[in-house]
Tab-separated table of C-alpha atoms and ligand atoms in Angstrom:
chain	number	residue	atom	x	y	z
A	1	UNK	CA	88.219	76.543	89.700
A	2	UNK	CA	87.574	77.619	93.220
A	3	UNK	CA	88.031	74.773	95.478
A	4	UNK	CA	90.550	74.330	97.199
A	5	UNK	CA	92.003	70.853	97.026
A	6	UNK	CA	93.935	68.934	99.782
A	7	UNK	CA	97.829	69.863	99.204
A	8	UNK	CA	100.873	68.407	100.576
A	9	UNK	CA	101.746	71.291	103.140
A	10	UNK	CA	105.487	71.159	102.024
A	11	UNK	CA	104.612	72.770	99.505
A	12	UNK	CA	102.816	75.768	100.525
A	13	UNK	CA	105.271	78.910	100.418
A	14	UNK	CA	108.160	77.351	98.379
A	15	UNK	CA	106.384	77.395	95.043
A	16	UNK	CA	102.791	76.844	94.610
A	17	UNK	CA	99.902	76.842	97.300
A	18	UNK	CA	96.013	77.075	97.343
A	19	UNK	CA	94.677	80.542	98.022
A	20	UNK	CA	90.949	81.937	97.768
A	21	UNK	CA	92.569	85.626	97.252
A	22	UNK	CA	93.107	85.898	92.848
A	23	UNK	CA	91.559	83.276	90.510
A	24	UNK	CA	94.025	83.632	86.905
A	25	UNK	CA	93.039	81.379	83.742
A	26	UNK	CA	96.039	82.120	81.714
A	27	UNK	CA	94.726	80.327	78.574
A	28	UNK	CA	91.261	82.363	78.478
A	29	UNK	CA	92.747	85.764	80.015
A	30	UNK	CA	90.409	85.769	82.753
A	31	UNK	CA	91.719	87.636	86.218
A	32	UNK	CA	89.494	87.462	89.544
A	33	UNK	CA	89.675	88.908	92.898
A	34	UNK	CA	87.426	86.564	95.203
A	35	UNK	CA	85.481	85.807	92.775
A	36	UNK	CA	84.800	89.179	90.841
A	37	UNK	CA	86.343	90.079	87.306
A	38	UNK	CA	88.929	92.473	86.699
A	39	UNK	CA	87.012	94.646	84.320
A	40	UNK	CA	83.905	94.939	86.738
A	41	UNK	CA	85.757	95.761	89.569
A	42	UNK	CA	87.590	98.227	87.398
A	43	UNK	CA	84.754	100.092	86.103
A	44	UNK	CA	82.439	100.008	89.260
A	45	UNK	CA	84.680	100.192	92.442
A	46	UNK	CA	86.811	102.283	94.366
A	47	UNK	CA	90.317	101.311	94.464
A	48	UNK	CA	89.431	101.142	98.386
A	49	UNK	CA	87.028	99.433	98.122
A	50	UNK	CA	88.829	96.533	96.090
A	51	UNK	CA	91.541	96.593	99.016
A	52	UNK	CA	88.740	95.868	101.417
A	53	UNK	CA	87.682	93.024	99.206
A	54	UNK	CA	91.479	91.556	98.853
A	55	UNK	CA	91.650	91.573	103.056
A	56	UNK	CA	88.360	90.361	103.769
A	57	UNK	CA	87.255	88.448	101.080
A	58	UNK	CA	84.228	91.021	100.469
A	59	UNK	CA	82.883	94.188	99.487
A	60	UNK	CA	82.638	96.917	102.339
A	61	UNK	CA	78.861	97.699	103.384
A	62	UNK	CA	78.889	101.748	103.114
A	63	UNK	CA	79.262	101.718	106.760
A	64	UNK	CA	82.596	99.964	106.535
A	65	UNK	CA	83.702	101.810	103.729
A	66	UNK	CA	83.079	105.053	105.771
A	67	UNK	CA	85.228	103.397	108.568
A	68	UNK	CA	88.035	102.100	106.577
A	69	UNK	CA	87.978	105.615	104.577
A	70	UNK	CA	88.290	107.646	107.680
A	71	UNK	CA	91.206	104.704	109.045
A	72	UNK	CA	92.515	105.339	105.598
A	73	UNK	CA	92.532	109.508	106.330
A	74	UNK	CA	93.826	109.138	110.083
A	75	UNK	CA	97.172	107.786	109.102
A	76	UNK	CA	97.897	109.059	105.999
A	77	UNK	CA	100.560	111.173	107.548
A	78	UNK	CA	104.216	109.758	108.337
A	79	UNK	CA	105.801	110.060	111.984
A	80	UNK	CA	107.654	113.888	111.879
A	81	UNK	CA	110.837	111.609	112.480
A	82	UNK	CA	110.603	109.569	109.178
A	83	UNK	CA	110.303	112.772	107.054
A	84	UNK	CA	113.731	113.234	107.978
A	85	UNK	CA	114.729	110.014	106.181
A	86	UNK	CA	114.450	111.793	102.718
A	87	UNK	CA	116.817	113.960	103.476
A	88	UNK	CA	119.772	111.438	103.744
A	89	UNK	CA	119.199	110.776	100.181
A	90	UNK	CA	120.631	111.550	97.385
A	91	UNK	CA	118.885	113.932	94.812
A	92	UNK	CA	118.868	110.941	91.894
A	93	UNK	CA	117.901	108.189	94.492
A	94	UNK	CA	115.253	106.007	92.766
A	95	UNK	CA	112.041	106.057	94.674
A	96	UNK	CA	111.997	102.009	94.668
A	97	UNK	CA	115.147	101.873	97.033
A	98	UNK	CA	113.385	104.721	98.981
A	99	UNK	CA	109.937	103.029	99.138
A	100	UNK	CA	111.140	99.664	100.333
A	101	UNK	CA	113.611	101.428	103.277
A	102	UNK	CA	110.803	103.634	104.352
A	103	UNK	CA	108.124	100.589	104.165
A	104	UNK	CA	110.862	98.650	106.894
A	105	UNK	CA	111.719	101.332	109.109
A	106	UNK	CA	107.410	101.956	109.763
A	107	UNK	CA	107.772	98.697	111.391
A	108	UNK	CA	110.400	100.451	113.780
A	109	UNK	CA	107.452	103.723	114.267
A	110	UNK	CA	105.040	100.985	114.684
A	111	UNK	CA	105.516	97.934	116.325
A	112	UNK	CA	102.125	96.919	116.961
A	113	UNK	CA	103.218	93.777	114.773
A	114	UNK	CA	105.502	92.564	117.328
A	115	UNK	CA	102.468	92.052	119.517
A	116	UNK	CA	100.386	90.739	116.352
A	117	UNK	CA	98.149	93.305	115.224
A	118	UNK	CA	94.611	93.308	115.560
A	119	UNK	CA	93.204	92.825	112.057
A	120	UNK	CA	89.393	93.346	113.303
A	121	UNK	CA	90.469	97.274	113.418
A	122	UNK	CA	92.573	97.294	110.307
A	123	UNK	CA	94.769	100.282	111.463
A	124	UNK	CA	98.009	98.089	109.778
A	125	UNK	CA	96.147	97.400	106.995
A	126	UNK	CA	95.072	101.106	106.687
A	127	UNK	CA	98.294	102.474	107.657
A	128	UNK	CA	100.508	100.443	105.128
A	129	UNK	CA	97.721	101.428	102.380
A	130	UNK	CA	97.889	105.475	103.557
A	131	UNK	CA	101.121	105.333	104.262
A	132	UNK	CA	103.070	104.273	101.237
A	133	UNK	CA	100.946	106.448	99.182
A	134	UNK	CA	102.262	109.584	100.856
A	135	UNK	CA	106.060	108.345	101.213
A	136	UNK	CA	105.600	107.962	97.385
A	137	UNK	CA	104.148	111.492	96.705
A	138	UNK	CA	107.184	112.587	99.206
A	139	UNK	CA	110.355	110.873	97.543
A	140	UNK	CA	108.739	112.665	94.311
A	141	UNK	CA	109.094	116.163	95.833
A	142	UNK	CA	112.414	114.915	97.452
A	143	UNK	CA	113.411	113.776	93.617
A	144	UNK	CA	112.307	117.022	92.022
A	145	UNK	CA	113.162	119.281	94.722
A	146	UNK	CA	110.069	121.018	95.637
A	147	UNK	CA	108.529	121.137	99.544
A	148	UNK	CA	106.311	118.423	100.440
A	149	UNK	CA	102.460	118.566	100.405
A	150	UNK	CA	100.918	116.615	103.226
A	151	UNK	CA	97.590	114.593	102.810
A	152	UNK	CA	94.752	116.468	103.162
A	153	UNK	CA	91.655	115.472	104.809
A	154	UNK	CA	88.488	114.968	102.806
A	155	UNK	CA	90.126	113.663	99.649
A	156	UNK	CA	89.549	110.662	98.318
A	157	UNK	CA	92.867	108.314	97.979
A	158	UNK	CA	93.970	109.219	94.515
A	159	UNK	CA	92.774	112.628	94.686
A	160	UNK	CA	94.946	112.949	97.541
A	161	UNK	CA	98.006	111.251	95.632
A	162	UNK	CA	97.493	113.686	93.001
A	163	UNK	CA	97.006	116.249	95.244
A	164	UNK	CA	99.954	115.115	97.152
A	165	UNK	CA	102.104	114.920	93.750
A	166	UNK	CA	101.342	117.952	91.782
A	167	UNK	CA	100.149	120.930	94.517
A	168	UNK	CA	102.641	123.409	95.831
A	169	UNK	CA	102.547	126.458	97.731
A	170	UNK	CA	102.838	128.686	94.531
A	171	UNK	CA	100.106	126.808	92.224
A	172	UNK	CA	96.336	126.145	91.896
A	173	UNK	CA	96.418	122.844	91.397
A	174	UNK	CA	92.914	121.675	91.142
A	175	UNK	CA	92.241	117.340	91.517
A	176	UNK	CA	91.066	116.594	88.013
A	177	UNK	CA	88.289	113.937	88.777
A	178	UNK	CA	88.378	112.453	85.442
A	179	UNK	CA	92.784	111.878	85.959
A	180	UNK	CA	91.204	110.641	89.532
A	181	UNK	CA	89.003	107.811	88.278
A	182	UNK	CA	91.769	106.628	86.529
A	183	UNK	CA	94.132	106.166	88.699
A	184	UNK	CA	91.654	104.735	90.687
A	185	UNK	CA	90.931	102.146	87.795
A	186	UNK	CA	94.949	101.394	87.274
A	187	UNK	CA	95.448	100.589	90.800
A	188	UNK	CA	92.852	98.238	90.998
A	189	UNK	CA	94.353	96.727	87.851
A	190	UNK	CA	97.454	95.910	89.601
A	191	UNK	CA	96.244	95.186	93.068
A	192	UNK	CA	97.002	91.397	93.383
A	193	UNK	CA	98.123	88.789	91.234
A	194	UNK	CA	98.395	85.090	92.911
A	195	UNK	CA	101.679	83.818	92.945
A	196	UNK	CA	103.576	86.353	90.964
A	197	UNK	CA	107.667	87.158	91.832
A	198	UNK	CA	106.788	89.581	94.582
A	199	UNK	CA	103.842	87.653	96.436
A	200	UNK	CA	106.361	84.578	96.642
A	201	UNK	CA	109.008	87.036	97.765
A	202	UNK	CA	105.661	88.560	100.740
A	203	UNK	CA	105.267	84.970	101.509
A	204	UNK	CA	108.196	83.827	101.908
A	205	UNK	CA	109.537	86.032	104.079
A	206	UNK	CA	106.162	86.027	106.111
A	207	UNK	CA	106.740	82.496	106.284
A	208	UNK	CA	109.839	83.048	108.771
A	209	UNK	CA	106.868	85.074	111.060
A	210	UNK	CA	108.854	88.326	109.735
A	211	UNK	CA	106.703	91.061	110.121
A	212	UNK	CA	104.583	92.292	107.800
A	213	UNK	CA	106.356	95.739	106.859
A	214	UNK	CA	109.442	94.098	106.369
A	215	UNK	CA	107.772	91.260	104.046
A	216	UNK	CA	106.535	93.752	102.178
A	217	UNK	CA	109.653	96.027	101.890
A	218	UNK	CA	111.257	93.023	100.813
A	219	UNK	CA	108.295	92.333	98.347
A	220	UNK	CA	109.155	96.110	96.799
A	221	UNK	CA	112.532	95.234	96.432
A	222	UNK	CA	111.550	92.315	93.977
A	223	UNK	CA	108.649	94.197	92.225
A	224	UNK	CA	111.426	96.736	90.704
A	225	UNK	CA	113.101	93.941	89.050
A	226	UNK	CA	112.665	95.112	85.017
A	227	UNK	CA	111.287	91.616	84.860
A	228	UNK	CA	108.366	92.146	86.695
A	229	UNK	CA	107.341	95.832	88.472
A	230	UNK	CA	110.059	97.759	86.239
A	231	UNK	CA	108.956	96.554	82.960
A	232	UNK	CA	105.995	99.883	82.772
A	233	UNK	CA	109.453	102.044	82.756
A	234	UNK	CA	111.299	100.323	80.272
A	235	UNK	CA	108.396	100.075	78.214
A	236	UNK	CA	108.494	103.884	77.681
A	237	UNK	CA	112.037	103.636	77.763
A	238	UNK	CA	111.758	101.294	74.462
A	239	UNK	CA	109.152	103.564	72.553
A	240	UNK	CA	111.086	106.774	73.211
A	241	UNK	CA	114.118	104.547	71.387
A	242	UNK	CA	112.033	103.788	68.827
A	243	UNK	CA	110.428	107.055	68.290
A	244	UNK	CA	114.598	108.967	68.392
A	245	UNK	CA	116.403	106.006	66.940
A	246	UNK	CA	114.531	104.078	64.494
A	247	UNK	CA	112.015	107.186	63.635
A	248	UNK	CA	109.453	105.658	64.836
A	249	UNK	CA	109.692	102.490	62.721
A	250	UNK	CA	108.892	99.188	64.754
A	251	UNK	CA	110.334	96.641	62.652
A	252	UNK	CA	113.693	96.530	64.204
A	253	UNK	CA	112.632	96.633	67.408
A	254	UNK	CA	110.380	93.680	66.793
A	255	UNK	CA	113.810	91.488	64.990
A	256	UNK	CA	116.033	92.194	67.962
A	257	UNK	CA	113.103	90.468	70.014
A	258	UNK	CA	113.077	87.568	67.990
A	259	UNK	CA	117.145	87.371	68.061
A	260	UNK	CA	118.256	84.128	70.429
A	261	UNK	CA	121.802	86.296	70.346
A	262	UNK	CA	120.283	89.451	71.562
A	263	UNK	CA	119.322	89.947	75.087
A	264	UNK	CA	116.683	92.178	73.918
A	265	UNK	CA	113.056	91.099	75.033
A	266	UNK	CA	110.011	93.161	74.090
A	267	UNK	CA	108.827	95.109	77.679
A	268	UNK	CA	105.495	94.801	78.805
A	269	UNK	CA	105.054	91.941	76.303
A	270	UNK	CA	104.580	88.243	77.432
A	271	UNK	CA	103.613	86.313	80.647
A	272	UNK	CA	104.689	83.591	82.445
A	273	UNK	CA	101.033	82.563	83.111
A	274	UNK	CA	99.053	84.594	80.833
A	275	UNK	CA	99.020	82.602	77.043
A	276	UNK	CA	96.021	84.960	75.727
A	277	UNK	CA	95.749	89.051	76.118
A	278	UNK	CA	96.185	89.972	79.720
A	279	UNK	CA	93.279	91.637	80.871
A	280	UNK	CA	94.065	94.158	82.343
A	281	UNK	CA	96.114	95.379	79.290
A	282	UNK	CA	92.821	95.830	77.489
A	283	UNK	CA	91.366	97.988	80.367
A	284	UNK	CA	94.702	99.855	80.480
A	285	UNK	CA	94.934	100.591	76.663
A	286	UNK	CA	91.355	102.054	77.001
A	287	UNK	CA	92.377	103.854	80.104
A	288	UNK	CA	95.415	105.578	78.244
A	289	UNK	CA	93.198	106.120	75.162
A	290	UNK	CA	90.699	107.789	77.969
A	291	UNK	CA	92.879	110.083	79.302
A	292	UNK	CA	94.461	111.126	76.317
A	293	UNK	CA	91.024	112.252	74.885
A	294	UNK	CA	90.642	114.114	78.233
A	295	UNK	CA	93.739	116.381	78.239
A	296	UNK	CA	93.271	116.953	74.612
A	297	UNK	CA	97.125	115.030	74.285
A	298	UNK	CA	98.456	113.097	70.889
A	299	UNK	CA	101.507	111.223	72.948
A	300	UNK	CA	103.062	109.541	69.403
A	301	UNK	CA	104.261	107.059	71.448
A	302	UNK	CA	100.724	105.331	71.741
A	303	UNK	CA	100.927	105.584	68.077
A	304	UNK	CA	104.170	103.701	68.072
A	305	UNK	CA	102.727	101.180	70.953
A	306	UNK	CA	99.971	100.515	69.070
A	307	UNK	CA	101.490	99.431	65.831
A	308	UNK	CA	104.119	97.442	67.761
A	309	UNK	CA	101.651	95.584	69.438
A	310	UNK	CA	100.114	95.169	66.006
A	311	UNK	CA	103.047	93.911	64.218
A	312	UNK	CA	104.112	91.733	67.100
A	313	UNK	CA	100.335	89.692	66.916
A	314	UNK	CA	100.451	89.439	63.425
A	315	UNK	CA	104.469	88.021	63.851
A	316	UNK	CA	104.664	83.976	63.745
A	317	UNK	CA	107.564	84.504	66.565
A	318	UNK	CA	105.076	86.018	68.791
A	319	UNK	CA	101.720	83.802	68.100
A	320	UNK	CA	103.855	80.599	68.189
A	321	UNK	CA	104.492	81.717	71.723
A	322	UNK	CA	101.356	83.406	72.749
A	323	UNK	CA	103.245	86.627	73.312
A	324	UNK	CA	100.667	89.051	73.972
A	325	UNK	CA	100.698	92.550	75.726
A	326	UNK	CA	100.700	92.536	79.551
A	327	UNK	CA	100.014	94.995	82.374
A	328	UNK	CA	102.943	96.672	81.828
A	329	UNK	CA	102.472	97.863	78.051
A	330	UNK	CA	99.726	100.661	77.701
A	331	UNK	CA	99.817	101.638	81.817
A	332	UNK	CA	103.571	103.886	81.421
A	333	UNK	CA	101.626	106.097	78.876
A	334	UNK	CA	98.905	107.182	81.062
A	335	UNK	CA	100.951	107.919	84.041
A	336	UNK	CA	103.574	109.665	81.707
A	337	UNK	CA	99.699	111.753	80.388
A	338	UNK	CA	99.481	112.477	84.177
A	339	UNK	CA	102.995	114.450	84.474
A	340	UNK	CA	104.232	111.323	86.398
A	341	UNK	CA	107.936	110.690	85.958
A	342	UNK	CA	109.230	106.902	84.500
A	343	UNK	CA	111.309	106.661	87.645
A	344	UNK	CA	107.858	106.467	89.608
A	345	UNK	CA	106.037	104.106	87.340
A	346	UNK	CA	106.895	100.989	89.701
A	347	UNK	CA	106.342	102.645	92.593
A	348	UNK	CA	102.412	103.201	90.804
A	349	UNK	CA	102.619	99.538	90.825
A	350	UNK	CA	103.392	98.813	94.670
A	351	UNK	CA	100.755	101.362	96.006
A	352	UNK	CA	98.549	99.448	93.078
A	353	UNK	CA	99.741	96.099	94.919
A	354	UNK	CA	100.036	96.621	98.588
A	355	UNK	CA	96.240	94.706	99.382
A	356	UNK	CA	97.444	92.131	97.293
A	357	UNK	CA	100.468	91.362	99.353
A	358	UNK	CA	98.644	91.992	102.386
A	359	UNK	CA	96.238	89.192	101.690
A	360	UNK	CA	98.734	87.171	100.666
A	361	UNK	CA	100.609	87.139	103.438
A	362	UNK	CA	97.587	87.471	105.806
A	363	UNK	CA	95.878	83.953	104.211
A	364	UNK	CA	99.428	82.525	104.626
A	365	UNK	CA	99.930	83.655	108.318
A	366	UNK	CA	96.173	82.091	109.120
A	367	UNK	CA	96.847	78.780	107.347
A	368	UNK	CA	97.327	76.323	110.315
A	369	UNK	CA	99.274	74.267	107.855
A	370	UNK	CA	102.065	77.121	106.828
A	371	UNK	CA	105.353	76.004	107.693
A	372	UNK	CA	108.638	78.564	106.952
A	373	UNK	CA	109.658	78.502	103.086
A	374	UNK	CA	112.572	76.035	102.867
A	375	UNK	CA	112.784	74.990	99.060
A	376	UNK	CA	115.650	72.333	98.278
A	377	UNK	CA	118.232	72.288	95.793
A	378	UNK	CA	119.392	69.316	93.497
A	379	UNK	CA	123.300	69.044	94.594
A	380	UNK	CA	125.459	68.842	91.037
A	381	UNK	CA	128.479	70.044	92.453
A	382	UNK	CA	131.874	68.163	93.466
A	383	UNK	CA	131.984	65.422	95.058
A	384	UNK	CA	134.049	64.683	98.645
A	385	UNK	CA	136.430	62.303	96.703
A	386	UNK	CA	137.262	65.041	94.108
A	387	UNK	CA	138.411	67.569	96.369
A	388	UNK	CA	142.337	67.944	96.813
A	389	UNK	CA	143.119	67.656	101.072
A	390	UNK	CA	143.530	71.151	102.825
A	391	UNK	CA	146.672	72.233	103.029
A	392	UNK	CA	146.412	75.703	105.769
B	1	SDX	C1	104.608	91.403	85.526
B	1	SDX	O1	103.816	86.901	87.354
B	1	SDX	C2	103.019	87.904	87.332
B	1	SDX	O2	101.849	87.746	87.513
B	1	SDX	C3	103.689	89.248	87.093
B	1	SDX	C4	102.751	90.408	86.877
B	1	SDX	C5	101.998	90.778	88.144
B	1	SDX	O3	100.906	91.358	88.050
B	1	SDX	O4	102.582	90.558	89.248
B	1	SDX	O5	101.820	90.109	85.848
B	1	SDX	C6	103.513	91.666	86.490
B	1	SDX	O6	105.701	91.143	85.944
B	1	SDX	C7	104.303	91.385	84.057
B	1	SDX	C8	105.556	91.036	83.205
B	1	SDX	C9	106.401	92.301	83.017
B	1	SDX	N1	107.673	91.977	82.366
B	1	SDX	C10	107.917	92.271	81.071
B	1	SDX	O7	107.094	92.778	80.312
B	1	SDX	C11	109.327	91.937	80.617
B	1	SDX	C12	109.275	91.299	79.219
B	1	SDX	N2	108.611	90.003	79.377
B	1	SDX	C13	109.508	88.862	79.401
B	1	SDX	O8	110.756	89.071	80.006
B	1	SDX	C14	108.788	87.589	79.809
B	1	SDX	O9	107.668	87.467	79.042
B	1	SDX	C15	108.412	87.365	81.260
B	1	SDX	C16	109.530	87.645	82.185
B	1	SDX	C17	107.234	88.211	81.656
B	1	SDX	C18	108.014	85.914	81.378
B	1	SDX	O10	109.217	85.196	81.158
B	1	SDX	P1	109.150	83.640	80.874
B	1	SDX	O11	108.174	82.978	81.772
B	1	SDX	O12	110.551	83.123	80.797
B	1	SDX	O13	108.536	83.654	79.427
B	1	SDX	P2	108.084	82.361	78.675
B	1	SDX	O14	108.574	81.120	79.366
B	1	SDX	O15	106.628	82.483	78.417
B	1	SDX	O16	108.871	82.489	77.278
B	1	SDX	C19	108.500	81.602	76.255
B	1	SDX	C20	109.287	82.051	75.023
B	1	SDX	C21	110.796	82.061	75.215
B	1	SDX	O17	111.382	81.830	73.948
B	1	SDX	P3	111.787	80.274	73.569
B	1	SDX	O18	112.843	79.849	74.585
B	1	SDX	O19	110.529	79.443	73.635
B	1	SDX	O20	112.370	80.390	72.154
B	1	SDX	O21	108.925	83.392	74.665
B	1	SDX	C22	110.083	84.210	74.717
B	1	SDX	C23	111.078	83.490	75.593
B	1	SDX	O22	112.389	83.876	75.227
B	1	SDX	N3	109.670	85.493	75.275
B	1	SDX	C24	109.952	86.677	74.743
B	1	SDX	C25	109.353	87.618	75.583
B	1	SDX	N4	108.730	86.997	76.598
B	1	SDX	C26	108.937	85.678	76.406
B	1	SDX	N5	110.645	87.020	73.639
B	1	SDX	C27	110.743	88.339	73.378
B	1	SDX	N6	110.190	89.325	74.141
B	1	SDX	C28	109.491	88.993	75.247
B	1	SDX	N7	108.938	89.942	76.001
């Protein structure tokens, strides 16, 4: 279970590879980071703190927390220069395209990585983290039109992205502490994964000794794929259908699912590794029921969630194929609770991510047996003898 076995090094980076970073039993719905389960590390750590863990393989002592926090503060800003970026785009520009452009172009503020950074300080690590959270919070004011509200020192990392998101110069937005924590709980939920699309995608691209913002710009541009990162949006996008066009009723919904002739599939159901409940779809739904409760909101589309996710585990379609609820069902709602638009919901889920990737690619840079990805292809094309000669 945590071993790690001998492996042909051809393999590592072009499909599966040992890793002491996430432990997943998709049978039993069990999710680890180095060793500690999802739910604990949920309910007893700072998202920060589970970043830490991801890099370094273990909990910060306070006096590394303190150090990594105040890393974490120092560059939280972006370089004057890159502000300008959000100006060359256009109002409706969706913040994924944004986020992954921005994420390459530190690399060109930054290029420590061209000299190979020094991990021991974790300023990358701690810039890339700060960072991306702010460009977020900025392509949000770009999107809705409204001046942007730098970080502010003294404010922990999602009070800051909340702070970031939702002050202005004309309101009195107050950090709601409560909305805080859970933020803080979804992003750990989200923070790594093992081998998922986007870690390959980190990898692989690592693998060719590209540098780490650009791996992970390139691991953004996979994550908004409505396969994997995108499916929180078009999860809401598929109750709010429900809800207008069927009245709320689920059973339709559910059929066009089932339908081989239908393209349809059920968002934020199913898993390629995950055969029981994810985990971290329970922790979400209570999360979502959590906040809820706390702004004194009935969102009918929880209603709606709930009884499809109800129908679909009582459906024969569904338990023949171990179809259960994943990350992406119940986590839309509570950022939609929040005030935080759809369009933004992915880009929850690469701030959520970024330590993930990090030691991903990290564990692949230090493995003396990495070699660049280079999978192979079975050849099923024409052969020599049944092309026609040129004729130019
Ligand atoms: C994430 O890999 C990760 O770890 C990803 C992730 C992470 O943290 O990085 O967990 C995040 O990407 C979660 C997944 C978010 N995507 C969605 O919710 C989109 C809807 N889900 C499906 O598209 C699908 O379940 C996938 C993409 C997630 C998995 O696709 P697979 O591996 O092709 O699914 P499968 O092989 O398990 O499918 C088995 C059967 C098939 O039918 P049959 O050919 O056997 O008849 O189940 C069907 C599939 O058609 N099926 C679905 C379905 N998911 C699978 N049918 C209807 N609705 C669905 N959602």
């Amino acid at each position: 279970e945590t071993g790690l076995i001998t492996y042909d090094p051809g393999f590592v980076n072009t499909g599966s590879c040992c890793s002491r970073v996430t432990f997943i039993n998709g049978e039993e719905g069990i999710l680890r980071y180095r060793g500690y389960d999802i739910e604990d590390l949920a309910e007893k750590c700072e998202f920060i703190d589970v970043a830490y863990l991801l890099v370094h393989g273990a909990l910060p002592t306070e006096d590394e927390h303190r150090k990594f926090s105040r890393l974490l503060n120092e560059h939280s800003m972006i370089h004057e220069d890159m502000r300008h970026h959000f100006s060359f785009y256009p109002e409706r520009a969706h913040p994924m395209a944004v986020l992954s452009a921005m994420v390459v172009s530190l690399s060109t503020f930054y290029p420590e990585l061209e000299e190979g950074w020094d991990e021991e300080t974790d300023i990358t690590v701690c810039r890339l983290l700060s960072k991306l959270r702010t460009i977020a919070a900025f392509s949000y004011k770009k999107f809705i039109g409204e001046p942007i509200v730098q970080p502010k020192a003294g404010l922990k990392y999602t009070e800051n992205f909340l702070n970031m998101m939702f002050n202005s110069p004309v309101s009195e937005f107050e950090v709601d502490p409560i909305i805080a924590r859970a933020l803080n709980k979804l992003l750990i939920l989200h923070a790594d994964h093992e081998q998922n699309c986007s870690a390959s995608v980190v990898r692989m691209v690592g693998s060719a000794e590209a540098n780490l913002y650009a791996s992970i710009s390139a691991g953004i541009c996979a994550l908004w794929g409505p396969l994997h990162g995108g499916a929180n949006q078009h999860v809401i996008e598929m109750l709010e259908y429900i809800r207008s066009e069927e009245n709320g009723d689920v059973s339709k919904v559910l059929e066009r699912a089932k339908d081989k002739s239908d393209p349809f599939r059920m968002m934020g159901f199913g898993h390629r590794v995950y055969k029981a409940y994810d985990p971290r779809a329970r922790v979400a739904k209570r999360i979502c029921r959590e906040v809820l409760n706390h702004l004194g909101h009935e969102d009918p589309l929880l209603d709606i969630a709930v009884e499809l996710e109800q129908a679909a585990l009582e459906d024969e379609y569904f338990k023949e194929r171990n179809l259960y609820p994943n990350v992406d069902f119940y986590t839309g709602l509570t950022y939609r609770a929040i005030g935080i638009p759809t369009n933004m919901f992915t880009v929850m889920f690469a701030i959520g991510r970024i330590p993930g990737w990090i030691a991903q690619w990290q564990e692949m840079r230090e493995d003396p047996h990495s070699r660049i990805g280079r999978p192979r292809q079975v050849y099923i094309g024409p052969t020599s003898d049944e092309t026609s000669p040129i004729q130019m």
